[in-house]
Amino acid sequence: METTGRSGGKRIVVTGATGNVGTSVVRALAADPGVDSVLGLARRRPALEIAGVEWDTVDLSRADSEERLTGLLRGAYAVVHLAWRFQPTHDPVTTWQSNVLGSQRVFRAVERSGVPALVHASSVGAYSPGPKDEPGVDEEWPTHGWPDAAYCREKAYLERVLDTFELRHPQIRVVRMRPGFLFKETAAPEQRRIFAGRHVPGTLLRPDLLPFVPDLEGLRFQVLHTDDAAEAYRLAVLQDVTGPFNLAADPVIDARILAELLDARIVRVPRALVRTALAGAWRAHAVPASPHLFDAVLRLPVLDSTRAHEVLGWQPTRTAQEALNAFLRGVREGRGEETAPLAGRKVG
């Protein structure tokens, strides 16, 4: 295979192509006239059909996946690495094998197959605790994560792996995307299952059933519509850029904005009380979201996305409230897509 297709366009490979970010990224790339073809990789082949996108399967947790990846990546212009496993939160060894060891297999396959560009999905979760005030931290803020939370620990570890990878392979263009929380309507069922569990009905997120929003110390975070994040990935793939990019939309979400979205009142609640309740539910396997991730979210810094605006030429087209509203619509209505991660099951 060649890095350019028959029409002179580029061939892009996307791992984790059937999830929240992946389905938006493959659509954005396939719609670009400069891209000849997109190969979407996932553990399970989806029924989803997108013009210009082909599908194949690979399980990054398997030790033999590197050889398969090397063959699949050969001739690609760029690889977008999105594959990530959030669960089981009670078994960090399993997520480490998929996320950290699997990512290292992708990185080695990129080098072995001669791919000239790697765009890696890092996260706001890779950042060390920082200020909650605007304008936020830039890409120079330390990326040591919150060590108690497996998600943050794994994202931060891969930042160190990429530091070494870039030193050893300066001929490969490496980009690291560090977005805030990403939401879209068709990913809402997946996100409800990941964080609240399969048995919590999305219909509970109705204003008349949520009389108040807890105002917790540190409850300030940033969100972005997934399609806007996908546009940043497209720009990073097709432009000669390197390094990390923060991605977030305005405004920063806090209890006041959540209360407006849910038509609820604000009640000050001690952080320790909420954490104790969550820890008990997590230990009882009643919810999959761990108290360690709760600790991390309340310590995440606010991001400054100036570099993405100026270097990538990227601007979000939806506000943070619009992204959250899309999520709320999707979780209430159970909408999804024809992929295993995004299947629109309601409960059970």
JSON list of C-alpha atoms in Angstrom, two decimals, residues 152-231:
[
{"chain": "A", "resi": 152, "resn": "CYS", "atom": "CA", "xyz": [-5.41, 9.51, 34.91]},
{"chain": "A", "resi": 153, "resn": "ARG", "atom": "CA", "xyz": [-2.51, 7.27, 35.83]},
{"chain": "A", "resi": 154, "resn": "GLU", "atom": "CA", "xyz": [-2.63, 5.53, 32.46]},
{"chain": "A", "resi": 155, "resn": "LYS", "atom": "CA", "xyz": [-2.98, 8.74, 30.44]},
{"chain": "A", "resi": 156, "resn": "ALA", "atom": "CA", "xyz": [-0.06, 10.32, 32.33]},
{"chain": "A", "resi": 157, "resn": "TYR", "atom": "CA", "xyz": [2.14, 7.23, 31.88]},
{"chain": "A", "resi": 158, "resn": "LEU", "atom": "CA", "xyz": [1.58, 7.33, 28.12]},
{"chain": "A", "resi": 159, "resn": "GLU", "atom": "CA", "xyz": [2.70, 10.97, 28.08]},
{"chain": "A", "resi": 160, "resn": "ARG", "atom": "CA", "xyz": [6.08, 9.75, 29.40]},
{"chain": "A", "resi": 161, "resn": "VAL", "atom": "CA", "xyz": [6.13, 6.91, 26.84]},
{"chain": "A", "resi": 162, "resn": "LEU", "atom": "CA", "xyz": [5.57, 9.43, 24.05]},
{"chain": "A", "resi": 163, "resn": "ASP", "atom": "CA", "xyz": [8.34, 11.66, 25.41]},
{"chain": "A", "resi": 164, "resn": "THR", "atom": "CA", "xyz": [10.76, 8.78, 24.85]},
{"chain": "A", "resi": 165, "resn": "PHE", "atom": "CA", "xyz": [9.15, 7.80, 21.53]},
{"chain": "A", "resi": 166, "resn": "GLU", "atom": "CA", "xyz": [9.66, 11.30, 20.13]},
{"chain": "A", "resi": 167, "resn": "LEU", "atom": "CA", "xyz": [13.31, 11.36, 21.18]},
{"chain": "A", "resi": 168, "resn": "ARG", "atom": "CA", "xyz": [13.98, 7.99, 19.55]},
{"chain": "A", "resi": 169, "resn": "HIS", "atom": "CA", "xyz": [11.97, 8.67, 16.39]},
{"chain": "A", "resi": 170, "resn": "PRO", "atom": "CA", "xyz": [12.30, 12.36, 15.47]},
{"chain": "A", "resi": 171, "resn": "GLN", "atom": "CA", "xyz": [11.24, 11.55, 11.90]},
{"chain": "A", "resi": 172, "resn": "ILE", "atom": "CA", "xyz": [7.69, 10.78, 13.11]},
{"chain": "A", "resi": 173, "resn": "ARG", "atom": "CA", "xyz": [5.37, 13.73, 13.64]},
{"chain": "A", "resi": 174, "resn": "VAL", "atom": "CA", "xyz": [3.62, 13.26, 17.00]},
{"chain": "A", "resi": 175, "resn": "VAL", "atom": "CA", "xyz": [0.55, 15.19, 18.16]},
{"chain": "A", "resi": 176, "resn": "ARG", "atom": "CA", "xyz": [-1.12, 14.82, 21.55]},
{"chain": "A", "resi": 177, "resn": "MET", "atom": "CA", "xyz": [-4.74, 15.93, 21.93]},
{"chain": "A", "resi": 178, "resn": "ARG", "atom": "CA", "xyz": [-5.81, 16.86, 25.48]},
{"chain": "A", "resi": 179, "resn": "PRO", "atom": "CA", "xyz": [-9.55, 17.57, 25.44]},
{"chain": "A", "resi": 180, "resn": "GLY", "atom": "CA", "xyz": [-11.96, 18.13, 28.28]},
{"chain": "A", "resi": 181, "resn": "PHE", "atom": "CA", "xyz": [-15.01, 15.88, 28.65]},
{"chain": "A", "resi": 182, "resn": "LEU", "atom": "CA", "xyz": [-16.48, 14.96, 25.26]},
{"chain": "A", "resi": 183, "resn": "PHE", "atom": "CA", "xyz": [-20.22, 14.61, 24.69]},
{"chain": "A", "resi": 184, "resn": "LYS", "atom": "CA", "xyz": [-22.61, 13.98, 21.82]},
{"chain": "A", "resi": 185, "resn": "GLU", "atom": "CA", "xyz": [-26.13, 12.64, 21.63]},
{"chain": "A", "resi": 186, "resn": "THR", "atom": "CA", "xyz": [-25.38, 9.22, 20.17]},
{"chain": "A", "resi": 187, "resn": "ALA", "atom": "CA", "xyz": [-22.63, 8.49, 22.71]},
{"chain": "A", "resi": 188, "resn": "ALA", "atom": "CA", "xyz": [-24.81, 9.22, 25.74]},
{"chain": "A", "resi": 189, "resn": "PRO", "atom": "CA", "xyz": [-25.99, 5.61, 26.30]},
{"chain": "A", "resi": 190, "resn": "GLU", "atom": "CA", "xyz": [-22.37, 4.41, 26.34]},
{"chain": "A", "resi": 191, "resn": "GLN", "atom": "CA", "xyz": [-21.33, 7.10, 28.81]},
{"chain": "A", "resi": 192, "resn": "ARG", "atom": "CA", "xyz": [-24.29, 6.35, 31.08]},
{"chain": "A", "resi": 193, "resn": "ARG", "atom": "CA", "xyz": [-23.27, 2.68, 31.18]},
{"chain": "A", "resi": 194, "resn": "ILE", "atom": "CA", "xyz": [-19.60, 3.52, 31.80]},
{"chain": "A", "resi": 195, "resn": "PHE", "atom": "CA", "xyz": [-20.16, 5.88, 34.72]},
{"chain": "A", "resi": 196, "resn": "ALA", "atom": "CA", "xyz": [-23.62, 5.12, 36.14]},
{"chain": "A", "resi": 197, "resn": "GLY", "atom": "CA", "xyz": [-23.99, 1.46, 35.17]},
{"chain": "A", "resi": 198, "resn": "ARG", "atom": "CA", "xyz": [-26.36, -0.51, 32.97]},
{"chain": "A", "resi": 199, "resn": "HIS", "atom": "CA", "xyz": [-29.22, -0.50, 35.45]},
{"chain": "A", "resi": 200, "resn": "VAL", "atom": "CA", "xyz": [-29.67, 3.26, 35.96]},
{"chain": "A", "resi": 201, "resn": "PRO", "atom": "CA", "xyz": [-32.43, 4.50, 33.63]},
{"chain": "A", "resi": 202, "resn": "GLY", "atom": "CA", "xyz": [-31.53, 7.55, 31.57]},
{"chain": "A", "resi": 203, "resn": "THR", "atom": "CA", "xyz": [-35.07, 8.85, 32.15]},
{"chain": "A", "resi": 204, "resn": "LEU", "atom": "CA", "xyz": [-33.99, 9.75, 35.69]},
{"chain": "A", "resi": 205, "resn": "LEU", "atom": "CA", "xyz": [-32.13, 12.73, 34.20]},
{"chain": "A", "resi": 206, "resn": "ARG", "atom": "CA", "xyz": [-35.36, 14.72, 33.93]},
{"chain": "A", "resi": 207, "resn": "PRO", "atom": "CA", "xyz": [-35.64, 18.16, 35.54]},
{"chain": "A", "resi": 208, "resn": "ASP", "atom": "CA", "xyz": [-38.75, 17.18, 37.52]},
{"chain": "A", "resi": 209, "resn": "LEU", "atom": "CA", "xyz": [-36.87, 14.25, 39.06]},
{"chain": "A", "resi": 210, "resn": "LEU", "atom": "CA", "xyz": [-33.71, 16.21, 39.92]},
{"chain": "A", "resi": 211, "resn": "PRO", "atom": "CA", "xyz": [-34.80, 18.86, 42.44]},
{"chain": "A", "resi": 212, "resn": "PHE", "atom": "CA", "xyz": [-31.28, 20.10, 43.19]},
{"chain": "A", "resi": 213, "resn": "VAL", "atom": "CA", "xyz": [-27.69, 20.14, 41.93]},
{"chain": "A", "resi": 214, "resn": "PRO", "atom": "CA", "xyz": [-24.94, 19.60, 44.53]},
{"chain": "A", "resi": 215, "resn": "ASP", "atom": "CA", "xyz": [-22.48, 22.47, 44.77]},
{"chain": "A", "resi": 216, "resn": "LEU", "atom": "CA", "xyz": [-19.21, 20.70, 45.57]},
{"chain": "A", "resi": 217, "resn": "GLU", "atom": "CA", "xyz": [-15.84, 22.26, 46.26]},
{"chain": "A", "resi": 218, "resn": "GLY", "atom": "CA", "xyz": [-13.85, 21.93, 43.03]},
{"chain": "A", "resi": 219, "resn": "LEU", "atom": "CA", "xyz": [-16.88, 21.29, 40.80]},
{"chain": "A", "resi": 220, "resn": "ARG", "atom": "CA", "xyz": [-15.63, 23.21, 37.76]},
{"chain": "A", "resi": 221, "resn": "PHE", "atom": "CA", "xyz": [-14.89, 21.31, 34.57]},
{"chain": "A", "resi": 222, "resn": "GLN", "atom": "CA", "xyz": [-14.80, 21.78, 30.80]},
{"chain": "A", "resi": 223, "resn": "VAL", "atom": "CA", "xyz": [-16.72, 19.98, 28.09]},
{"chain": "A", "resi": 224, "resn": "LEU", "atom": "CA", "xyz": [-16.70, 19.92, 24.32]},
{"chain": "A", "resi": 225, "resn": "HIS", "atom": "CA", "xyz": [-19.00, 18.49, 21.68]},
{"chain": "A", "resi": 226, "resn": "THR", "atom": "CA", "xyz": [-17.36, 15.38, 20.24]},
{"chain": "A", "resi": 227, "resn": "ASP", "atom": "CA", "xyz": [-17.83, 16.58, 16.66]},
{"chain": "A", "resi": 228, "resn": "ASP", "atom": "CA", "xyz": [-15.86, 19.73, 17.47]},
{"chain": "A", "resi": 229, "resn": "ALA", "atom": "CA", "xyz": [-13.08, 17.60, 18.93]},
{"chain": "A", "resi": 230, "resn": "ALA", "atom": "CA", "xyz": [-13.13, 15.51, 15.74]},
{"chain": "A", "resi": 231, "resn": "GLU", "atom": "CA", "xyz": [-12.55, 18.64, 13.68]}
]
